[in-house]
Amino acid sequence: MKKIQIVDDSQSNIRKLENLLNTHFLVTVARTGEEAVRMAKENVPDLILLEVALPDMDGFETCRRLKAQVESAKIPVIFVSSLKEKEAVIKGFEVGGQDYIIKPFEARELVLRMKSLLKQESSRKRLEQHVKVLEEQNEKLKGKIQKVDRLSRVDFLTNLMNRRDMQEKIRAEINRSIRHGRSFTLAIVDIDFFKNINDTYGHDCGDHVLKHFVSTLKNSVRSSDYVSRWGGEEFLLLFPETKLEEGKRACEKIRQKINESPVIYKGMSISITATFGISEYRPSVRIEELIKAADDALYKGKKTGKNQVVVQSM
Ligand code: GH3
Ligand code: MG
């Protein structure tokens, strides 16, 4: 049953309204504006029938306060008043009332107006609920999309950024270089004789070597440099704002560090080496050409003895 709050201080008016509404609604009565505002907060009704002439504040002020109070702000208010001047009716709507009925009123008309407002309010509440559910689902979806996006950029085994993410980083770096006229350096690193490690010690050992290799790489570069897994045992390093010579020196240092830190696996010490191919960004060079240059250098390094840093000039 819908709850109706009558706000009136005339006993005969109250009785008349109660008799009319009691069978279809749960009726409560407030006799002053103050009481109406308090009751609407404590026991929120579905609709308020508000007399304009009240002993403390008038119905217009009461309505203003009801609309300013969070708990009662959305409750439909129908003014019931013997004031029939246009100005009073207009004021009733201005202070937030939804309807205004002039006394003496037709009982059926009042009930129909009330039902119409109650129906509107139910639809509004349903819609509000619906929007809330949609917003919650939206938030959950956003979270899932972010997670999928993160996963799509990360290499599962090493936790490094993957090829896709690195390609975006290189593109961004190219744009930065174009804007600021600075160059940067790329290096592709490939572990030497890695297949032998898998064949000799097993795939798990190969995975372990890869992780060890990655931690050496990460510990050897600056925090502004990027390390990604480019392929199986191939890694791409991006050195922003770094010239070729400087990049070459950095790679040489990493290469030596790899040489000096054998991997320990199940008590065995496994030495590894790696070959580096380097290229430097030049204006108007495309990303594919830049990567191919580093790849060509790496290929040259593999062909001419491995365990070295080779530079490709473009
Ligand atoms: P090179 O010195 O010329 O680089 O030879 P290589 O043996 O290192 O390279 P090759 O391309 O012949 O073999 C690479 C191997 O790396 C083959 C592939 O099965 C293995 N591999 C690729 N990804 C993974 C991985 O995630 N885990 C393990 N354990 N092995 C991998
Ligand atoms: Mg290899």
mmCIF file of C-alpha atoms and ligand atoms in Angstrom:
data_model
loop_
_atom_site.group_PDB
_atom_site.id
_atom_site.type_symbol
_atom_site.label_atom_id
_atom_site.label_comp_id
_atom_site.label_asym_id
_atom_site.label_seq_id
_atom_site.Cartn_x
_atom_site.Cartn_y
_atom_site.Cartn_z
ATOM 1 C CA MET A 1 0.000 0.000 0.000
ATOM 2 C CA LYS A 2 1.285 3.466 -0.873
ATOM 3 C CA LYS A 3 1.863 5.869 2.020
ATOM 4 C CA ILE A 4 0.157 9.268 1.880
ATOM 5 C CA GLN A 5 1.050 12.058 4.262
ATOM 6 C CA ILE A 6 -1.663 14.643 4.890
ATOM 7 C CA VAL A 7 -0.409 18.015 6.128
ATOM 8 C CA ASP A 8 -3.276 20.037 7.562
ATOM 9 C CA ASP A 9 -4.286 21.414 10.946
ATOM 10 C CA SER A 10 -8.047 21.428 10.443
ATOM 11 C CA GLN A 11 -9.628 18.352 12.014
ATOM 12 C CA SER A 12 -12.589 18.391 9.621
ATOM 13 C CA ASN A 13 -10.284 18.564 6.553
ATOM 14 C CA ILE A 14 -8.189 15.730 7.934
ATOM 15 C CA ARG A 15 -11.241 13.562 8.581
ATOM 16 C CA LYS A 16 -12.591 14.224 5.085
ATOM 17 C CA LEU A 17 -9.312 13.229 3.447
ATOM 18 C CA GLU A 18 -8.855 10.210 5.708
ATOM 19 C CA ASN A 19 -12.321 8.930 4.858
ATOM 20 C CA LEU A 20 -11.585 9.338 1.182
ATOM 21 C CA LEU A 21 -8.159 7.709 1.203
ATOM 22 C CA ASN A 22 -8.134 5.142 4.032
ATOM 23 C CA THR A 23 -9.328 2.197 1.966
ATOM 24 C CA HIS A 24 -6.653 2.503 -0.748
ATOM 25 C CA PHE A 25 -3.722 4.095 1.065
ATOM 26 C CA LEU A 26 -1.825 4.100 4.331
ATOM 27 C CA VAL A 27 -2.492 7.568 5.691
ATOM 28 C CA THR A 28 -0.387 9.581 8.155
ATOM 29 C CA VAL A 29 -1.115 13.098 9.377
ATOM 30 C CA ALA A 30 1.157 16.054 10.185
ATOM 31 C CA ARG A 31 -0.448 19.161 11.704
ATOM 32 C CA THR A 32 2.326 21.706 11.211
ATOM 33 C CA GLY A 33 4.966 22.417 8.569
ATOM 34 C CA GLU A 34 7.723 21.523 11.001
ATOM 35 C CA GLU A 35 6.088 18.182 11.795
ATOM 36 C CA ALA A 36 5.585 17.483 8.075
ATOM 37 C CA VAL A 37 9.280 17.988 7.300
ATOM 38 C CA ARG A 38 10.361 15.781 10.223
ATOM 39 C CA MET A 39 7.858 13.006 9.459
ATOM 40 C CA ALA A 40 8.777 12.972 5.773
ATOM 41 C CA LYS A 41 12.362 12.289 6.795
ATOM 42 C CA GLU A 42 11.636 9.582 9.374
ATOM 43 C CA ASN A 43 8.864 7.691 7.633
ATOM 44 C CA VAL A 44 9.177 8.643 3.973
ATOM 45 C CA PRO A 45 5.721 8.737 2.310
ATOM 46 C CA ASP A 46 5.030 8.162 -1.387
ATOM 47 C CA LEU A 47 3.048 11.377 -1.750
ATOM 48 C CA ILE A 48 2.247 14.467 0.322
ATOM 49 C CA LEU A 49 -1.058 16.376 0.355
ATOM 50 C CA LEU A 50 -0.059 19.804 1.583
ATOM 51 C CA GLU A 51 -2.418 22.508 2.851
ATOM 52 C CA VAL A 52 -1.124 26.033 2.226
ATOM 53 C CA ALA A 53 -2.552 27.562 5.423
ATOM 54 C CA LEU A 54 -0.616 26.028 8.315
ATOM 55 C CA PRO A 55 -0.100 27.337 11.860
ATOM 56 C CA ASP A 56 3.717 27.651 11.891
ATOM 57 C CA MET A 57 5.081 28.204 8.388
ATOM 58 C CA ASP A 58 2.900 28.224 5.290
ATOM 59 C CA GLY A 59 2.648 25.307 2.862
ATOM 60 C CA PHE A 60 4.965 26.982 0.344
ATOM 61 C CA GLU A 61 7.797 27.229 2.866
ATOM 62 C CA THR A 62 7.078 23.683 4.038
ATOM 63 C CA CYS A 63 7.377 22.493 0.445
ATOM 64 C CA ARG A 64 10.678 24.350 -0.006
ATOM 65 C CA ARG A 65 12.071 22.607 3.063
ATOM 66 C CA LEU A 66 10.786 19.212 1.960
ATOM 67 C CA LYS A 67 12.510 19.662 -1.408
ATOM 68 C CA ALA A 68 15.744 20.793 0.239
ATOM 69 C CA GLN A 69 15.891 17.709 2.455
ATOM 70 C CA VAL A 70 17.552 14.718 0.738
ATOM 71 C CA GLU A 71 15.132 12.124 2.121
ATOM 72 C CA SER A 72 12.023 13.968 0.957
ATOM 73 C CA ALA A 73 13.341 15.869 -2.074
ATOM 74 C CA LYS A 74 11.720 13.578 -4.610
ATOM 75 C CA ILE A 75 8.362 12.931 -2.907
ATOM 76 C CA PRO A 76 5.554 14.331 -5.089
ATOM 77 C CA VAL A 77 3.665 17.151 -3.388
ATOM 78 C CA ILE A 78 0.072 18.141 -4.180
ATOM 79 C CA PHE A 79 -1.043 21.450 -2.720
ATOM 80 C CA VAL A 80 -4.617 21.374 -1.441
ATOM 81 C CA SER A 81 -5.764 24.925 -0.832
ATOM 82 C CA SER A 82 -8.697 27.267 -0.882
ATOM 83 C CA LEU A 83 -6.408 29.950 -2.362
ATOM 84 C CA LYS A 84 -7.511 29.988 -5.966
ATOM 85 C CA GLU A 85 -5.568 33.040 -7.205
ATOM 86 C CA LYS A 86 -3.234 32.384 -10.119
ATOM 87 C CA GLU A 87 -0.316 33.783 -8.130
ATOM 88 C CA ALA A 88 -0.790 31.150 -5.394
ATOM 89 C CA VAL A 89 -0.995 28.334 -7.924
ATOM 90 C CA ILE A 90 2.145 29.572 -9.682
ATOM 91 C CA LYS A 91 3.992 29.858 -6.384
ATOM 92 C CA GLY A 92 2.984 26.288 -5.558
ATOM 93 C CA PHE A 93 4.801 25.070 -8.668
ATOM 94 C CA GLU A 94 7.705 27.452 -8.164
ATOM 95 C CA VAL A 95 8.522 26.017 -4.739
ATOM 96 C CA GLY A 96 8.625 22.504 -6.212
ATOM 97 C CA GLY A 97 5.046 21.240 -5.935
ATOM 98 C CA GLN A 98 3.933 18.747 -8.585
ATOM 99 C CA ASP A 99 0.231 19.678 -8.561
ATOM 100 C CA TYR A 100 -2.213 22.160 -7.053
ATOM 101 C CA ILE A 101 -5.848 21.418 -6.337
ATOM 102 C CA ILE A 102 -8.319 24.086 -5.264
ATOM 103 C CA LYS A 103 -10.860 23.493 -2.522
ATOM 104 C CA PRO A 104 -13.632 22.514 -2.620
ATOM 105 C CA PHE A 105 -12.379 19.687 -4.798
ATOM 106 C CA GLU A 106 -14.023 16.765 -6.514
ATOM 107 C CA ALA A 107 -12.995 13.608 -4.618
ATOM 108 C CA ARG A 108 -12.570 11.532 -7.775
ATOM 109 C CA GLU A 109 -10.424 14.221 -9.358
ATOM 110 C CA LEU A 110 -8.072 14.342 -6.345
ATOM 111 C CA VAL A 111 -7.700 10.550 -6.290
ATOM 112 C CA LEU A 112 -7.037 10.438 -10.049
ATOM 113 C CA ARG A 113 -4.417 13.191 -9.804
ATOM 114 C CA MET A 114 -2.770 11.341 -6.908
ATOM 115 C CA LYS A 115 -2.738 8.036 -8.813
ATOM 116 C CA SER A 116 -1.237 9.726 -11.851
ATOM 117 C CA LEU A 117 1.581 11.235 -9.778
ATOM 118 C CA LEU A 118 2.202 7.970 -7.926
ATOM 119 C CA LYS A 119 2.475 6.161 -11.239
ATOM 120 C CA GLN A 120 4.965 8.710 -12.562
ATOM 121 C CA GLU A 121 7.011 8.393 -9.388
ATOM 122 C CA SER A 122 7.059 4.574 -9.617
ATOM 123 C CA SER A 123 8.316 4.787 -13.190
ATOM 124 C CA ARG A 124 10.966 7.302 -12.172
ATOM 125 C CA LYS A 125 12.137 5.030 -9.345
ATOM 126 C CA ARG A 126 12.243 2.003 -11.639
ATOM 127 C CA LEU A 127 14.281 3.965 -14.160
ATOM 128 C CA GLU A 128 16.617 5.249 -11.457
ATOM 129 C CA GLN A 129 17.167 1.672 -10.263
ATOM 130 C CA HIS A 130 17.768 0.542 -13.819
ATOM 131 C CA VAL A 131 20.330 3.282 -14.403
ATOM 132 C CA LYS A 132 22.070 2.342 -11.149
ATOM 133 C CA VAL A 133 22.342 -1.313 -12.209
ATOM 134 C CA LEU A 134 23.644 -0.238 -15.621
ATOM 135 C CA GLU A 135 26.209 2.053 -14.032
ATOM 136 C CA GLU A 136 27.418 -0.742 -11.761
ATOM 137 C CA GLN A 137 27.695 -3.110 -14.712
ATOM 138 C CA ASN A 138 29.532 -0.403 -16.607
ATOM 139 C CA GLU A 139 32.067 0.010 -13.808
ATOM 140 C CA LYS A 140 32.649 -3.755 -13.662
ATOM 141 C CA LEU A 141 33.085 -3.875 -17.426
ATOM 142 C CA LYS A 142 35.540 -0.988 -17.346
ATOM 143 C CA GLY A 143 37.600 -2.884 -14.769
ATOM 144 C CA LYS A 144 37.539 -6.019 -16.933
ATOM 145 C CA ILE A 145 38.535 -4.076 -20.044
ATOM 146 C CA GLN A 146 41.443 -2.519 -18.159
ATOM 147 C CA LYS A 147 42.537 -5.958 -16.993
ATOM 148 C CA VAL A 148 42.304 -7.437 -20.490
ATOM 149 C CA ASP A 149 44.193 -4.442 -21.851
ATOM 150 C CA ARG A 150 46.928 -4.920 -19.241
ATOM 151 C CA LEU A 151 47.136 -8.639 -19.995
ATOM 152 C CA SER A 152 47.274 -7.988 -23.719
ATOM 153 C CA ARG A 153 50.394 -5.880 -23.163
ATOM 154 C CA VAL A 154 52.279 -8.143 -20.810
ATOM 155 C CA ASP A 155 54.335 -11.242 -21.496
ATOM 156 C CA PHE A 156 53.087 -14.069 -19.308
ATOM 157 C CA LEU A 157 56.425 -15.753 -18.543
ATOM 158 C CA THR A 158 58.621 -12.738 -17.853
ATOM 159 C CA ASN A 159 56.075 -10.057 -16.939
ATOM 160 C CA LEU A 160 57.788 -7.735 -19.396
ATOM 161 C CA MET A 161 55.836 -5.609 -21.833
ATOM 162 C CA ASN A 162 55.190 -7.607 -24.982
ATOM 163 C CA ARG A 163 55.854 -6.838 -28.621
ATOM 164 C CA ARG A 164 52.547 -5.020 -29.134
ATOM 165 C CA ASP A 165 53.086 -2.671 -26.202
ATOM 166 C CA MET A 166 56.693 -2.029 -27.208
ATOM 167 C CA GLN A 167 55.655 -1.149 -30.753
ATOM 168 C CA GLU A 168 53.402 1.542 -29.290
ATOM 169 C CA LYS A 169 56.262 2.809 -27.117
ATOM 170 C CA ILE A 170 58.545 3.039 -30.152
ATOM 171 C CA ARG A 171 55.883 4.934 -32.096
ATOM 172 C CA ALA A 172 55.462 7.361 -29.192
ATOM 173 C CA GLU A 173 59.230 7.783 -29.013
ATOM 174 C CA ILE A 174 59.407 8.515 -32.745
ATOM 175 C CA ASN A 175 56.783 11.244 -32.267
ATOM 176 C CA ARG A 176 58.703 12.683 -29.334
ATOM 177 C CA SER A 177 61.897 12.700 -31.375
ATOM 178 C CA ILE A 178 60.161 14.479 -34.244
ATOM 179 C CA ARG A 179 58.822 17.133 -31.833
ATOM 180 C CA HIS A 180 62.038 17.693 -29.920
ATOM 181 C CA GLY A 181 64.591 16.812 -32.583
ATOM 182 C CA ARG A 182 66.252 14.202 -30.366
ATOM 183 C CA SER A 183 67.307 10.729 -31.373
ATOM 184 C CA PHE A 184 66.952 7.416 -29.567
ATOM 185 C CA THR A 185 68.434 3.959 -29.841
ATOM 186 C CA LEU A 186 66.974 0.490 -30.191
ATOM 187 C CA ALA A 187 68.664 -2.816 -29.424
ATOM 188 C CA ILE A 188 67.472 -6.322 -30.143
ATOM 189 C CA VAL A 189 69.134 -8.889 -27.873
ATOM 190 C CA ASP A 190 69.062 -12.600 -28.508
ATOM 191 C CA ILE A 191 70.411 -15.300 -26.194
ATOM 192 C CA ASP A 192 73.095 -17.381 -27.899
ATOM 193 C CA PHE A 193 72.675 -21.146 -28.291
ATOM 194 C CA PHE A 194 69.457 -21.050 -26.329
ATOM 195 C CA LYS A 195 68.136 -24.140 -28.078
ATOM 196 C CA ASN A 196 71.058 -26.066 -26.582
ATOM 197 C CA ILE A 197 69.933 -25.080 -23.086
ATOM 198 C CA ASN A 198 66.436 -26.407 -23.722
ATOM 199 C CA ASP A 199 67.805 -29.555 -25.343
ATOM 200 C CA THR A 200 70.380 -30.215 -22.626
ATOM 201 C CA TYR A 201 68.561 -29.221 -19.436
ATOM 202 C CA GLY A 202 64.893 -29.207 -20.463
ATOM 203 C CA HIS A 203 62.279 -26.591 -21.193
ATOM 204 C CA ASP A 204 61.759 -25.646 -17.523
ATOM 205 C CA CYS A 205 65.428 -24.783 -17.265
ATOM 206 C CA GLY A 206 65.043 -22.720 -20.466
ATOM 207 C CA ASP A 207 62.204 -20.778 -18.805
ATOM 208 C CA HIS A 208 64.296 -20.272 -15.703
ATOM 209 C CA VAL A 209 67.191 -18.942 -17.818
ATOM 210 C CA LEU A 210 64.829 -16.530 -19.562
ATOM 211 C CA LYS A 211 63.642 -15.107 -16.246
ATOM 212 C CA HIS A 212 67.193 -14.789 -14.959
ATOM 213 C CA PHE A 213 68.208 -13.110 -18.206
ATOM 214 C CA VAL A 214 65.325 -10.633 -17.885
ATOM 215 C CA SER A 215 66.273 -9.661 -14.351
ATOM 216 C CA THR A 216 69.842 -9.014 -15.519
ATOM 217 C CA LEU A 217 68.501 -6.836 -18.350
ATOM 218 C CA LYS A 218 66.192 -4.915 -16.062
ATOM 219 C CA ASN A 219 68.889 -4.353 -13.466
ATOM 220 C CA SER A 220 71.297 -3.074 -16.087
ATOM 221 C CA VAL A 221 69.229 -0.378 -17.777
ATOM 222 C CA ARG A 222 68.092 3.039 -16.548
ATOM 223 C CA SER A 223 64.589 3.436 -15.188
ATOM 224 C CA SER A 224 63.731 5.560 -18.226
ATOM 225 C CA ASP A 225 64.674 2.735 -20.620
ATOM 226 C CA TYR A 226 62.195 0.119 -21.796
ATOM 227 C CA VAL A 227 62.689 -3.640 -21.923
ATOM 228 C CA SER A 228 60.284 -5.912 -23.797
ATOM 229 C CA ARG A 229 60.020 -9.527 -24.820
ATOM 230 C CA TRP A 230 60.124 -9.354 -28.581
ATOM 231 C CA GLY A 231 59.951 -13.082 -29.365
ATOM 232 C CA GLY A 232 61.013 -16.426 -27.799
ATOM 233 C CA GLU A 233 64.496 -15.586 -26.499
ATOM 234 C CA GLU A 234 64.683 -12.235 -28.196
ATOM 235 C CA PHE A 235 64.288 -8.921 -26.326
ATOM 236 C CA LEU A 236 63.964 -5.383 -27.563
ATOM 237 C CA LEU A 237 65.479 -2.547 -25.552
ATOM 238 C CA LEU A 238 64.512 1.074 -26.137
ATOM 239 C CA PHE A 239 66.870 3.798 -24.926
ATOM 240 C CA PRO A 240 65.071 7.157 -25.130
ATOM 241 C CA GLU A 241 67.122 10.270 -25.858
ATOM 242 C CA THR A 242 70.204 8.164 -26.406
ATOM 243 C CA LYS A 243 72.648 8.432 -29.275
ATOM 244 C CA LEU A 244 74.072 5.370 -31.000
ATOM 245 C CA GLU A 245 77.482 5.496 -29.311
ATOM 246 C CA GLU A 246 75.912 5.854 -25.884
ATOM 247 C CA GLY A 247 73.469 3.012 -26.631
ATOM 248 C CA LYS A 248 76.340 0.865 -27.786
ATOM 249 C CA ARG A 249 78.228 1.477 -24.541
ATOM 250 C CA ALA A 250 75.121 0.586 -22.518
ATOM 251 C CA CYS A 251 74.662 -2.663 -24.446
ATOM 252 C CA GLU A 252 78.325 -3.558 -24.081
ATOM 253 C CA LYS A 253 77.970 -3.190 -20.310
ATOM 254 C CA ILE A 254 74.865 -5.411 -20.284
ATOM 255 C CA ARG A 255 76.585 -7.988 -22.477
ATOM 256 C CA GLN A 256 79.496 -8.232 -20.042
ATOM 257 C CA LYS A 257 77.169 -8.483 -17.079
ATOM 258 C CA ILE A 258 75.352 -11.402 -18.739
ATOM 259 C CA ASN A 259 78.709 -13.092 -19.352
ATOM 260 C CA GLU A 260 79.658 -12.658 -15.732
ATOM 261 C CA SER A 261 76.442 -13.948 -14.192
ATOM 262 C CA PRO A 262 75.865 -17.614 -14.875
ATOM 263 C CA VAL A 263 72.420 -19.014 -14.170
ATOM 264 C CA ILE A 264 72.110 -21.458 -11.294
ATOM 265 C CA TYR A 265 69.581 -24.173 -11.980
ATOM 266 C CA LYS A 266 69.132 -27.180 -9.655
ATOM 267 C CA GLY A 267 72.692 -26.754 -8.418
ATOM 268 C CA MET A 268 74.129 -26.472 -11.907
ATOM 269 C CA SER A 269 75.833 -23.347 -13.173
ATOM 270 C CA ILE A 270 74.910 -22.482 -16.757
ATOM 271 C CA SER A 271 76.846 -19.764 -18.559
ATOM 272 C CA ILE A 272 74.999 -17.692 -21.114
ATOM 273 C CA THR A 273 75.951 -15.091 -23.664
ATOM 274 C CA ALA A 274 73.879 -12.829 -25.848
ATOM 275 C CA THR A 275 74.234 -10.946 -29.111
ATOM 276 C CA PHE A 276 73.001 -7.371 -29.576
ATOM 277 C CA GLY A 277 71.958 -5.559 -32.752
ATOM 278 C CA ILE A 278 71.610 -1.788 -32.472
ATOM 279 C CA SER A 279 70.106 0.970 -34.591
ATOM 280 C CA GLU A 280 69.600 4.687 -33.999
ATOM 281 C CA TYR A 281 66.529 6.626 -34.983
ATOM 282 C CA ARG A 282 67.010 9.134 -37.780
ATOM 283 C CA PRO A 283 64.395 11.625 -38.953
ATOM 284 C CA SER A 284 61.986 10.282 -41.587
ATOM 285 C CA VAL A 285 62.918 6.649 -40.883
ATOM 286 C CA ARG A 286 59.874 4.379 -40.503
ATOM 287 C CA ILE A 287 59.444 2.125 -37.469
ATOM 288 C CA GLU A 288 59.771 -1.007 -39.628
ATOM 289 C CA GLU A 289 63.064 0.221 -41.110
ATOM 290 C CA LEU A 290 64.382 1.075 -37.666
ATOM 291 C CA ILE A 291 63.589 -2.383 -36.288
ATOM 292 C CA LYS A 292 64.890 -4.098 -39.409
ATOM 293 C CA ALA A 293 68.196 -2.249 -39.052
ATOM 294 C CA ALA A 294 68.605 -3.571 -35.483
ATOM 295 C CA ASP A 295 67.588 -7.032 -36.674
ATOM 296 C CA ASP A 296 70.133 -6.935 -39.509
ATOM 297 C CA ALA A 297 72.834 -5.943 -37.027
ATOM 298 C CA LEU A 298 71.824 -8.824 -34.762
ATOM 299 C CA TYR A 299 71.958 -11.222 -37.715
ATOM 300 C CA LYS A 300 75.449 -9.956 -38.552
ATOM 301 C CA GLY A 301 76.501 -10.488 -34.940
ATOM 302 C CA LYS A 302 75.192 -14.056 -34.973
ATOM 303 C CA LYS A 303 77.008 -14.778 -38.237
ATOM 304 C CA THR A 304 80.314 -13.408 -37.015
ATOM 305 C CA GLY A 305 80.839 -15.153 -33.710
ATOM 306 C CA LYS A 306 77.889 -14.114 -31.425
ATOM 307 C CA ASN A 307 78.399 -12.656 -27.898
ATOM 308 C CA GLN A 308 78.929 -9.155 -29.255
ATOM 309 C CA VAL A 309 77.261 -5.799 -29.882
ATOM 310 C CA VAL A 310 76.845 -4.872 -33.544
ATOM 311 C CA VAL A 311 75.772 -1.470 -34.834
ATOM 312 C CA GLN A 312 73.835 -0.958 -38.032
ATOM 313 C CA SER A 313 74.229 2.402 -39.659
ATOM 314 C CA MET A 314 71.395 3.521 -41.911
HETATM 315 P P1 GH3 B 1 71.330 -18.496 -31.748
HETATM 316 O O1 GH3 B 1 72.544 -18.643 -30.930
HETATM 317 O O2 GH3 B 1 71.633 -18.330 -33.182
HETATM 318 O O3 GH3 B 1 70.458 -17.420 -31.232
HETATM 319 O O4 GH3 B 1 70.535 -19.865 -31.635
HETATM 320 P P2 GH3 B 1 69.485 -20.270 -30.552
HETATM 321 O O5 GH3 B 1 69.621 -21.696 -30.223
HETATM 322 O O6 GH3 B 1 69.538 -19.340 -29.395
HETATM 323 O O7 GH3 B 1 68.164 -19.926 -31.309
HETATM 324 P P3 GH3 B 1 67.131 -20.805 -32.057
HETATM 325 O O8 GH3 B 1 66.284 -19.812 -32.788
HETATM 326 O O9 GH3 B 1 67.769 -21.890 -32.822
HETATM 327 O O10 GH3 B 1 66.257 -21.431 -30.886
HETATM 328 C C1 GH3 B 1 65.561 -20.683 -29.962
HETATM 329 C C2 GH3 B 1 64.810 -21.593 -29.049
HETATM 330 O O11 GH3 B 1 64.153 -20.873 -28.022
HETATM 331 C C3 GH3 B 1 63.756 -22.390 -29.752
HETATM 332 C C4 GH3 B 1 62.546 -22.243 -28.883
HETATM 333 O O12 GH3 B 1 61.919 -23.476 -28.618
HETATM 334 C C5 GH3 B 1 63.068 -21.662 -27.618
HETATM 335 N N1 GH3 B 1 62.082 -20.877 -26.927
HETATM 336 C C6 GH3 B 1 61.346 -19.869 -27.396
HETATM 337 N N2 GH3 B 1 60.540 -19.384 -26.422
HETATM 338 C C7 GH3 B 1 60.785 -20.108 -25.306
HETATM 339 C C8 GH3 B 1 60.267 -20.092 -23.970
HETATM 340 O O13 GH3 B 1 59.390 -19.299 -23.594
HETATM 341 N N3 GH3 B 1 60.763 -20.977 -23.098
HETATM 342 C C9 GH3 B 1 61.725 -21.874 -23.473
HETATM 343 N N4 GH3 B 1 62.180 -22.713 -22.562
HETATM 344 N N5 GH3 B 1 62.207 -21.913 -24.704
HETATM 345 C C10 GH3 B 1 61.767 -21.045 -25.610
HETATM 346 MG MG MG B 2 69.070 -17.287 -29.773
#
